[in-house]
Amino acid sequence: MNRREFVRSVGAVSVAPTALMQEPQKPNQENAVQLSQIHGASEQDEKAPGPFLPGRRRVGYAIVGLGRLSLDQILPAFGSSQYCAPVALVSGDKTKALRIADQYGIDSASVYGYDSFERLADNPRVQAIYVVLPNGLHEEYVLRAAKIKKHILCEKPMARTSAEARRMIAGCAAANVKLMIAYRQQYEPHNMALRDRVASGAMGKLRGFISSNSQQQGDPSQWRLNLKLAGGGCLPDVGLYCLNAARFLSGEEPNEVSATLWQPKNDPRFREVEASCSFTLKFSSGFVASCSTSYDVHKSQFLRLEGEKAWAELSPAFGYHGNKLRYSQLQGEVETEFTPQIEEKNQFALEMDHFAECILENRAPRTPGEEGLRDHIIMEAIYEAGRTRRSVTLSGSPV
Amino acid sequence: MNRREFVRSVGAVSVAPTALMQEPQKPNQENAVQLSQIHGASEQDEKAPGPFLPGRRRVGYAIVGLGRLSLDQILPAFGSSQYCAPVALVSGDKTKALRIADQYGIDSASVYGYDSFERLADNPRVQAIYVVLPNGLHEEYVLRAAKIKKHILCEKPMARTSAEARRMIAGCAAANVKLMIAYRQQYEPHNMALRDRVASGAMGKLRGFISSNSQQQGDPSQWRLNLKLAGGGCLPDVGLYCLNAARFLSGEEPNEVSATLWQPKNDPRFREVEASCSFTLKFSSGFVASCSTSYDVHKSQFLRLEGEKAWAELSPAFGYHGNKLRYSQLQGEVETEFTPQIEEKNQFALEMDHFAECILENRAPRTPGEEGLRDHIIMEAIYEAGRTRRSVTLSGSPV
Amino acid sequence: MNRREFVRSVGAVSVAPTALMQEPQKPNQENAVQLSQIHGASEQDEKAPGPFLPGRRRVGYAIVGLGRLSLDQILPAFGSSQYCAPVALVSGDKTKALRIADQYGIDSASVYGYDSFERLADNPRVQAIYVVLPNGLHEEYVLRAAKIKKHILCEKPMARTSAEARRMIAGCAAANVKLMIAYRQQYEPHNMALRDRVASGAMGKLRGFISSNSQQQGDPSQWRLNLKLAGGGCLPDVGLYCLNAARFLSGEEPNEVSATLWQPKNDPRFREVEASCSFTLKFSSGFVASCSTSYDVHKSQFLRLEGEKAWAELSPAFGYHGNKLRYSQLQGEVETEFTPQIEEKNQFALEMDHFAECILENRAPRTPGEEGLRDHIIMEAIYEAGRTRRSVTLSGSPV
Amino acid sequence: MNRREFVRSVGAVSVAPTALMQEPQKPNQENAVQLSQIHGASEQDEKAPGPFLPGRRRVGYAIVGLGRLSLDQILPAFGSSQYCAPVALVSGDKTKALRIADQYGIDSASVYGYDSFERLADNPRVQAIYVVLPNGLHEEYVLRAAKIKKHILCEKPMARTSAEARRMIAGCAAANVKLMIAYRQQYEPHNMALRDRVASGAMGKLRGFISSNSQQQGDPSQWRLNLKLAGGGCLPDVGLYCLNAARFLSGEEPNEVSATLWQPKNDPRFREVEASCSFTLKFSSGFVASCSTSYDVHKSQFLRLEGEKAWAELSPAFGYHGNKLRYSQLQGEVETEFTPQIEEKNQFALEMDHFAECILENRAPRTPGEEGLRDHIIMEAIYEAGRTRRSVTLSGSPV
């Protein structure tokens, strides 16, 4: 079963096959300004940012949850967005929320508490709700958002379990609202360049994917270490990036999983969740993904794809900044490393802009709820494999 | 004569010596939101962007000139700014200006033509005017802006000649408005880290600075190749970065200059201006800067500082993105290269925010008109040295 | 069970625990020539090669097998050796062997066929026999060499099976000759620097090891693809480097193994042996090694160690040339990558010189037969885990 | 005047134009052994070293002078040589020389003092004399070697002055012996690959060459700081590499020179020679080379070539090890850096083997005395330009 077949099989929001690989069509091109190149033909063209939709026409987002991710990444990202604007905040801390609203020019009347969440229904400026809450609250707030008929961008991991994910998909389908999971790496230029390189066949058939996404977690009281709120430890939080990249970059789906878990006994951080997880995904083509993730490792992030005719490495692969793509293959008779100078862009802006385009043009997002569901099904198989110390065949996927 | 002495000697806007090396004090800290670290102590702290001033309290900029730099870099940079907002545009192309105004949420009433420039005086939202015109128009517009009592951020090179620069400084001083030259690299994090490293003495005494800033220019009709509009060729446009970096990073001033110019006869691009310029700056301490610049070279940008005990390299040094700092020195008994993972920031946002802080707190900018004047004095010596094929002693600077 | 305990437990040649981490004591220091440093103290000392033993005092090696490894690597390596000389050749191709002998100044009387192997006993210049034959012949030739009382350096993998390895250890012990397995990476300067860094505790406790060693195999008729001659496919040939590095660099021994094998049906190269193998080693400390190896991947080689406080990467890690060590950790408040400029040395010369020193000083080699045996025990567990799709506990190793 | 015209114009040993760019034809191919490739076609071919001439047929070298260069680099390099062997030593320190002779298998009867230098004439095994003495002794020993009819490889810089260089060329021509200057970089694979890249036109016309070769000199009593023995300071010792590379890589000759010298008053190391020198070479094509060299800088080595369509960087460019070639140009629409994986080779072995081939095949070396003479003429112009602070036109070279 390949990605498209899977996406079709789980039903819910239907995704036209071609949409999966389709680049966004930019709205508002009529407003663009053209400039001539001042450099010679042997220089890379200077690509202008924008064009930008004026504020009143931008897709308005309500940000739900004002933790680190919202404050450090998502809200600042609107400054680089073409099509989006933050227009409402939902937080349990009114004082903090009002401060932030003031910084971002959000009307204080558009600051809500969790108990008044449903009042977002009455705010015509809110077209999309971005759920940035602990994982254990995703289902509840996605379903509440669907009920008030708003489109939903939900942070990864989509939920705690595949059962939650299925209910979220069903709820959005029933409400006829769009649901997108915030797999920002799928909108990041280096990742997209690598995906295109794979798809072009230049690397030959893919044989290996090797990746790590690990970090040293601190404060034992944080919600990420609370099983009820997080749904797991390092695996759904950071290991998910490796898992998703293996699928996204290859365009293939795994049919067998093996895994090793580690949860030390005396560490207060790991009373409820795993500290480390190494897992191997086997694909029917012979492609194998070897992934490592940990909450007890100094920040370490990379991925390497191995093909018959080339390898490619992305580093740090999953971070917010500084991504570098290298690949190596024969050039003439000499093995040569290539480093394309791909310009960094704000990943959150790209992902929010994609969803805005989907809303403006009534298209399905490239990373719908089904994409998150698939990862939950695989993560459940990883946990089972780790517990049973046996390989687990993915149900519904032919070997 | 060191930088401080020079700055004092040219008079005009007085710059407190300590201000030169002083980091900006952030306004609006009362509005900041604190977040706890979720990572362990062996990880780098996550630094949040902001806090951001709300729009109404931001320093309003009028952007004068809507060429590539304004459209591709400066206007998008406001999205990353903490303290600034674009509030007016001045352009000769009303249609284009209105489109851009719409994209950035600027009131169409705040779009001006060059002939109505002085009406900016009546716009209370405009506190600063950013002059982004061809070099040959800098003097006129800076003086017009000073007359209407607005603070001025002027693109580099400051002017065409030191005479123009002196008149601009005098005009701003007489009008009691601030004048800052847009040396964005002096606000860029990697450059600042390198400057601090030099100042710490960790590299020993500086001996060499080697740098290139070159690119392949295209269209012969562009204003950069027109002597009257540009004031020169590659030297004032891109070579200026090397010159300024040599002074900025070392904190020293050159006292002797030699140079080689190249202007091919049959190339339509170089009928009026030099194609290439290599120049050497000698400093009294023994420090020597060797700089290369060209308009007929594939884009090439870097700088290397050589000290008694270490070297350091910044690459691409002068670009908008992707800067990397490496330095090499003994660690224990092993020569070791170090690459600090310094986060990229938007240089235009940093420079505009610095000027905004200077306005909000009534401080002198770190790169005042005198900084631009000094570079013009040196560039005139470079052209003289190239013409005469002799070294030129910098007047007023002891050998 | 740690490495030392294991080495003691398998008996045979006894290895003093301290010898494992001991740097070679150089023979022939009395002959060294001292030179003063011409550079200042802030420069790395220039380390002279040598001193070199004169030819007549060098340990004489007979090279058994004249395939690519002998011709391309081992014989040229004698040119960089301090203590060794090639003094005899054993080959089935007399013409080729005489040519090679001529090139290396080996007496044509010291060129032997396989049937006259035992005549090496009568050649007093031969002190060591370097077995560079297909894996399936290692046991036979090591035992024949032991019988004629010559010390033996045997290429990796040591054998085809742990049973063969045990017989080889026993045979050498009975004959009282030294047996060393040619794990060249354990003598390579970058690997040793990384091992020392781990041992220093600077990285904190080790949590992860991620590595690949893969290449695109060609000619289906080569012996490496013949099960009887090779004993396996990519795993014992190139995957062994990952396995051995995980043990060598950490100083720990795994107690559980899981694995995935891939052997495509229609590829003539993989009729008898696996094309790819991914395996995971679990260690009792929580350290986990994730290793990938393939014969159907463009040459891809690296290893990454993840500790609590730092990561380190070695690339290409297992190649003959161009190794680079990078590590990343906090320096002050900034995450910083370090690249020590470690000088490349010829790995075969280093490994042969180590064995020569062991012979000259009657010491045990750092990579004795027991080191090879341990790897065979683990590789057998890997194959079993791959076949059964279950984790395999390593017998004799406590969990 | 281009290189070939110059070489012809100075007369002396005639160099066939084509020889300048000609790759060595390997002697002794009849002795080579062929091996089949075991890797697939998408992998780089494994190139075997050798074939090696047997010792008795190798070109025998007498090494004159046993300082650091001979001991640390040249003598060990014979271990990697295909065609050369060390067969005699000349030293003022008999004890040291005998020790070294013993290490390298040189007959103690072939150890000579400087006063018995002429006895080399009677040693039939000596075909070439490698002069590795302080620069001030080069002329004397080259002329003495020529008189006894031995071919001569002379370390760089060739001499102290162009006058000495001319006499050396004349003396060798009169004696009908070959004279080669040891410009090892011209035989180094990365440099050769870059030269070929330039010659292919892939970079467009060359516009800039930027290079530094600097180090921190220690002990003030060393001969390199003695004007009589060294002929100059950093310029002829390390700066020469930049100068020679500018000419070698471009295939062009400069016609104008400017320079800056620095010689601090109170540093005991620089009582007689310059500490730093920055010089600019102007070529008639518009190509400009900007070079920096110092004896008071932490070891810093690199070169960058800037062409119309690409730049290329070699780093450390002039060291014994670790060279890396990178180049950057458009690939499709993306600026891309390329790093070919060129295998490191021993530069001294390559240079000695080239001279050996010239002797065996009676060819002219690629870096004859005329190559050294040209550099001396230019260095004299550099010193004059530094003293007079004016540009100096190179006599005999059209502007």
mmCIF file of C-alpha atoms in Angstrom, chain A residues 41-45 47 308-309 327-331 333-342, chain D residues 41-45 47 308-309 327-331 333-342:
data_model
loop_
_atom_site.group_PDB
_atom_site.id
_atom_site.type_symbol
_atom_site.label_atom_id
_atom_site.label_comp_id
_atom_site.label_asym_id
_atom_site.label_seq_id
_atom_site.Cartn_x
_atom_site.Cartn_y
_atom_site.Cartn_z
ATOM 1 C CA ALA A 41 22.835 35.010 -16.131
ATOM 2 C CA SER A 42 25.473 32.947 -14.340
ATOM 3 C CA GLU A 43 24.147 34.119 -10.970
ATOM 4 C CA GLN A 44 21.162 32.629 -9.193
ATOM 5 C CA ASP A 45 18.034 34.697 -9.689
ATOM 6 C CA LYS A 47 13.626 35.651 -5.719
ATOM 7 C CA GLU A 308 21.584 2.788 -5.093
ATOM 8 C CA LYS A 309 23.490 5.618 -6.764
ATOM 9 C CA TYR A 327 24.417 14.725 -1.377
ATOM 10 C CA SER A 328 27.178 12.635 -2.826
ATOM 11 C CA GLN A 329 27.434 10.756 -6.086
ATOM 12 C CA LEU A 330 29.757 10.220 -8.991
ATOM 13 C CA GLN A 331 30.334 13.256 -11.195
ATOM 14 C CA GLU A 333 34.772 9.766 -12.556
ATOM 15 C CA VAL A 334 35.011 11.535 -9.235
ATOM 16 C CA GLU A 335 32.821 11.036 -6.194
ATOM 17 C CA THR A 336 31.560 14.532 -5.416
ATOM 18 C CA GLU A 337 29.594 16.119 -2.617
ATOM 19 C CA PHE A 338 27.010 18.693 -3.633
ATOM 20 C CA THR A 339 25.625 21.361 -1.338
ATOM 21 C CA PRO A 340 22.848 23.354 -2.978
ATOM 22 C CA GLN A 341 22.469 26.802 -1.432
ATOM 23 C CA ILE A 342 18.788 26.602 -0.637
ATOM 24 C CA ALA D 41 29.469 1.279 -11.981
ATOM 25 C CA SER D 42 27.944 4.037 -9.867
ATOM 26 C CA GLU D 43 30.917 3.902 -7.487
ATOM 27 C CA GLN D 44 34.232 5.590 -8.084
ATOM 28 C CA ASP D 45 36.846 3.216 -9.418
ATOM 29 C CA LYS D 47 42.728 3.188 -8.226
ATOM 30 C CA GLU D 308 33.226 35.066 -14.204
ATOM 31 C CA LYS D 309 31.007 32.046 -13.671
ATOM 32 C CA TYR D 327 33.804 25.265 -5.955
ATOM 33 C CA SER D 328 30.508 27.026 -6.366
ATOM 34 C CA GLN D 329 28.447 27.770 -9.438
ATOM 35 C CA LEU D 330 24.934 27.548 -10.720
ATOM 36 C CA GLN D 331 23.577 24.040 -11.202
ATOM 37 C CA GLU D 333 18.777 27.299 -11.137
ATOM 38 C CA VAL D 334 20.452 26.715 -7.804
ATOM 39 C CA GLU D 335 23.836 27.952 -6.671
ATOM 40 C CA THR D 336 25.614 24.804 -5.578
ATOM 41 C CA GLU D 337 28.879 24.033 -3.833
ATOM 42 C CA PHE D 338 30.797 21.037 -5.142
ATOM 43 C CA THR D 339 33.401 19.140 -3.155
ATOM 44 C CA PRO D 340 35.113 16.482 -5.241
ATOM 45 C CA GLN D 341 36.555 13.684 -3.101
ATOM 46 C CA ILE D 342 40.090 13.803 -4.421
#
